[in-house]
Amino acid sequence: MKPFNKFYHLPGTAPGTLVESEEGADIQAHSTLWTYNGAIISYVPNTEADVISFKPADEVDHITWLDTIGNQSTSRMQQLGESFGLHKLALEDVLNAGQRPKLDVHEKHLFIVLNLPKMVGDDIELEQISLFVGKHGVLSFCQGDGAIFDPVRKRLKDPVGRLRKQDANYLLYALMDSVIDAAFPILEELGEAVEDLEARILEVPDKEVLTELHRVRRDLLLLRRGLWPHREVLSHLLRDDEGKLDQEHRPYFSDCYDHAIQIIDLIETYREMLGGLLDVYLSSASNRMNDVMRLLTIISTIFIPLTFLAGVYGMNFANMPELQWPYAYPVLWGVMIGIVAVMVWLFRRKNWL
C-alpha cells in the first residue's frame, strides 16, 4: 500500500514547472490517436503531438481521442500543451503524480484528475488518470498500462455501438465510468476479507487476526482518501455553470455520480464494521484474560488453606501433639482433600467455575 505518493517541487519553484515523475517510469510511454464518427474509425499508434489539434466546430465531423499511457517526458508534455492550448498548471499536474481528484475549468477545455485503485499483489495502489476534454476530443494520460480503458477501446471498434455515434462528452463519461467502477471489484475483495476476519475473531482472536484487521483498515483508509473526492468532481461537472455539458449526457454522469456514492457508502460501511470488529477483538482478548485470571485466582484461593496446613505441620517442634499419632498423616490428607472439595463445590454454586 502506498498511503502517500505525491511528489512536491522545491519551495519557491515557479508555477507550471514541468518535472518528470518517477511514477510509471517502468512503463514505456505510448500514445494512440483514435479518430471516429458513426461511419468511420481509425487508430494510429505512437502519434506525435504536432499532428493533432482541436479544430472549430464547423471544421470537424469526427471525435479524436489521444490515448496516452506511461511516463511522459517534459518535452512531450510541452508539445502537447502547445498543440492543444493546455494550461501549464494542468500539464504540471499530469507529471506530478499523486494529485487529489479534481475538476478544473479552462477556457477551451476541462481538466479532470481521477484516482484508479489497483490490486498489486496483496497491496492496493492508486494510479492517477488525467483527462483533458474539449468540444471535439479527449486526451487521457494513464500512469500505468492503460488496461482500464480496454473495454472502451473495444466498444469503439464496434460499428453499431452507441459510443461511436456520440460526442466527446459521452467518451468522457465512458472513461470516467471505467475508472470509478474499478473500485467495485476491490471493495468486493475487501468485503470478503472483512467477513473472514469476523469469523476468525469470533473463533480465535489471535495476533495474526489483529494484524490482518489493521491491514484492511489501512487499505480502506487509502481508498477513502483517494476515491472520496470523485463525488466532488462529478457534482461539479453536473452543476456545469459554464454550460460545457450537454443535457443529453447528464443522466449518464448522474449514474456515474451514483456509483461514486455507492463506493463511498461501501467504504464507510466496511470501516464501521472493522471498528466494531476491533472492539470485539479487544473485548474477546479482555474476556480471555479475565478467564485466565479467574482460574489462577481460584487455584491460588484453593491452595491458601492447604499451604497454611502444610506450613503448620511442617514446623519442627517437639511438642506438636499430632506428630506421635499414627493416623495423623492420612487424616491431614483427608482434611486437605475435604477442604478442596468444599471450596470447589462452593465456587460452582456461585458460578465462579
mmCIF file of N, CA and C in Angstrom, residues 295 298-303 305-306 336-353:
data_model
loop_
_atom_site.group_PDB
_atom_site.id
_atom_site.type_symbol
_atom_site.label_atom_id
_atom_site.label_comp_id
_atom_site.label_asym_id
_atom_site.label_seq_id
_atom_site.Cartn_x
_atom_site.Cartn_y
_atom_site.Cartn_z
ATOM 1 N N LEU A 295 -9.279 -18.197 36.736
ATOM 2 C CA LEU A 295 -8.819 -19.554 37.011
ATOM 3 C C LEU A 295 -7.612 -19.550 37.942
ATOM 4 N N ILE A 298 -8.727 -18.705 41.459
ATOM 5 C CA ILE A 298 -9.382 -19.835 42.123
ATOM 6 C C ILE A 298 -8.351 -20.852 42.600
ATOM 7 N N ILE A 299 -7.378 -21.138 41.714
ATOM 8 C CA ILE A 299 -6.320 -22.082 42.117
ATOM 9 C C ILE A 299 -5.555 -21.550 43.320
ATOM 10 N N SER A 300 -5.217 -20.262 43.297
ATOM 11 C CA SER A 300 -4.495 -19.668 44.429
ATOM 12 C C SER A 300 -5.340 -19.703 45.693
ATOM 13 N N THR A 301 -6.634 -19.421 45.542
ATOM 14 C CA THR A 301 -7.517 -19.429 46.713
ATOM 15 C C THR A 301 -7.626 -20.827 47.313
ATOM 16 N N ILE A 302 -7.706 -21.849 46.464
ATOM 17 C CA ILE A 302 -7.792 -23.232 46.961
ATOM 18 C C ILE A 302 -6.528 -23.607 47.717
ATOM 19 N N PHE A 303 -5.382 -23.162 47.240
ATOM 20 C CA PHE A 303 -4.122 -23.564 47.866
ATOM 21 C C PHE A 303 -3.763 -22.746 49.102
ATOM 22 N N PRO A 305 -5.509 -22.335 52.088
ATOM 23 C CA PRO A 305 -5.625 -23.129 53.330
ATOM 24 C C PRO A 305 -4.708 -24.356 53.305
ATOM 25 N N LEU A 306 -4.505 -24.934 52.130
ATOM 26 C CA LEU A 306 -3.603 -26.083 52.055
ATOM 27 C C LEU A 306 -2.182 -25.673 52.398
ATOM 28 N N MET A 336 -7.296 -31.981 54.009
ATOM 29 C CA MET A 336 -6.918 -31.115 52.884
ATOM 30 C C MET A 336 -7.794 -31.407 51.651
ATOM 31 N N ILE A 337 -8.032 -32.689 51.354
ATOM 32 C CA ILE A 337 -8.891 -33.035 50.222
ATOM 33 C C ILE A 337 -10.317 -32.556 50.457
ATOM 34 N N GLY A 338 -10.779 -32.674 51.711
ATOM 35 C CA GLY A 338 -12.116 -32.190 52.041
ATOM 36 C C GLY A 338 -12.242 -30.687 51.849
ATOM 37 N N ILE A 339 -11.200 -29.956 52.233
ATOM 38 C CA ILE A 339 -11.221 -28.502 52.041
ATOM 39 C C ILE A 339 -11.316 -28.165 50.544
ATOM 40 N N VAL A 340 -10.521 -28.871 49.741
ATOM 41 C CA VAL A 340 -10.555 -28.634 48.298
ATOM 42 C C VAL A 340 -11.938 -28.933 47.736
ATOM 43 N N ALA A 341 -12.541 -30.055 48.154
ATOM 44 C CA ALA A 341 -13.855 -30.434 47.647
ATOM 45 C C ALA A 341 -14.914 -29.407 48.030
ATOM 46 N N VAL A 342 -14.876 -28.959 49.277
ATOM 47 C CA VAL A 342 -15.861 -27.966 49.729
ATOM 48 C C VAL A 342 -15.705 -26.655 48.962
ATOM 49 N N MET A 343 -14.470 -26.230 48.744
ATOM 50 C CA MET A 343 -14.250 -24.964 48.041
ATOM 51 C C MET A 343 -14.681 -25.063 46.573
ATOM 52 N N VAL A 344 -14.375 -26.191 45.910
ATOM 53 C CA VAL A 344 -14.800 -26.365 44.529
ATOM 54 C C VAL A 344 -16.323 -26.380 44.425
ATOM 55 N N TRP A 345 -16.978 -27.092 45.401
ATOM 56 C CA TRP A 345 -18.451 -27.104 45.417
ATOM 57 C C TRP A 345 -18.997 -25.699 45.595
ATOM 58 N N LEU A 346 -18.402 -24.930 46.470
ATOM 59 C CA LEU A 346 -18.861 -23.567 46.735
ATOM 60 C C LEU A 346 -18.665 -22.675 45.504
ATOM 61 N N PHE A 347 -17.498 -22.804 44.818
ATOM 62 C CA PHE A 347 -17.238 -21.986 43.627
ATOM 63 C C PHE A 347 -18.224 -22.317 42.504
ATOM 64 N N ARG A 348 -18.550 -23.599 42.358
ATOM 65 C CA ARG A 348 -19.504 -23.988 41.319
ATOM 66 C C ARG A 348 -20.897 -23.442 41.637
ATOM 67 N N ARG A 349 -21.251 -23.467 42.905
ATOM 68 C CA ARG A 349 -22.575 -22.965 43.314
ATOM 69 C C ARG A 349 -22.681 -21.454 43.063
ATOM 70 N N LYS A 350 -21.557 -20.758 43.181
ATOM 71 C CA LYS A 350 -21.524 -19.314 42.928
ATOM 72 C C LYS A 350 -21.331 -18.995 41.439
ATOM 73 N N ASN A 351 -21.216 -20.071 40.604
ATOM 74 C CA ASN A 351 -20.960 -19.898 39.169
ATOM 75 C C ASN A 351 -19.628 -19.199 38.888
ATOM 76 N N TRP A 352 -18.661 -19.473 39.748
ATOM 77 C CA TRP A 352 -17.315 -18.948 39.520
ATOM 78 C C TRP A 352 -16.473 -19.929 38.708
ATOM 79 N N LEU A 353 -16.959 -21.147 38.610
ATOM 80 C CA LEU A 353 -16.274 -22.163 37.822
ATOM 81 C C LEU A 353 -17.186 -22.628 36.680
#
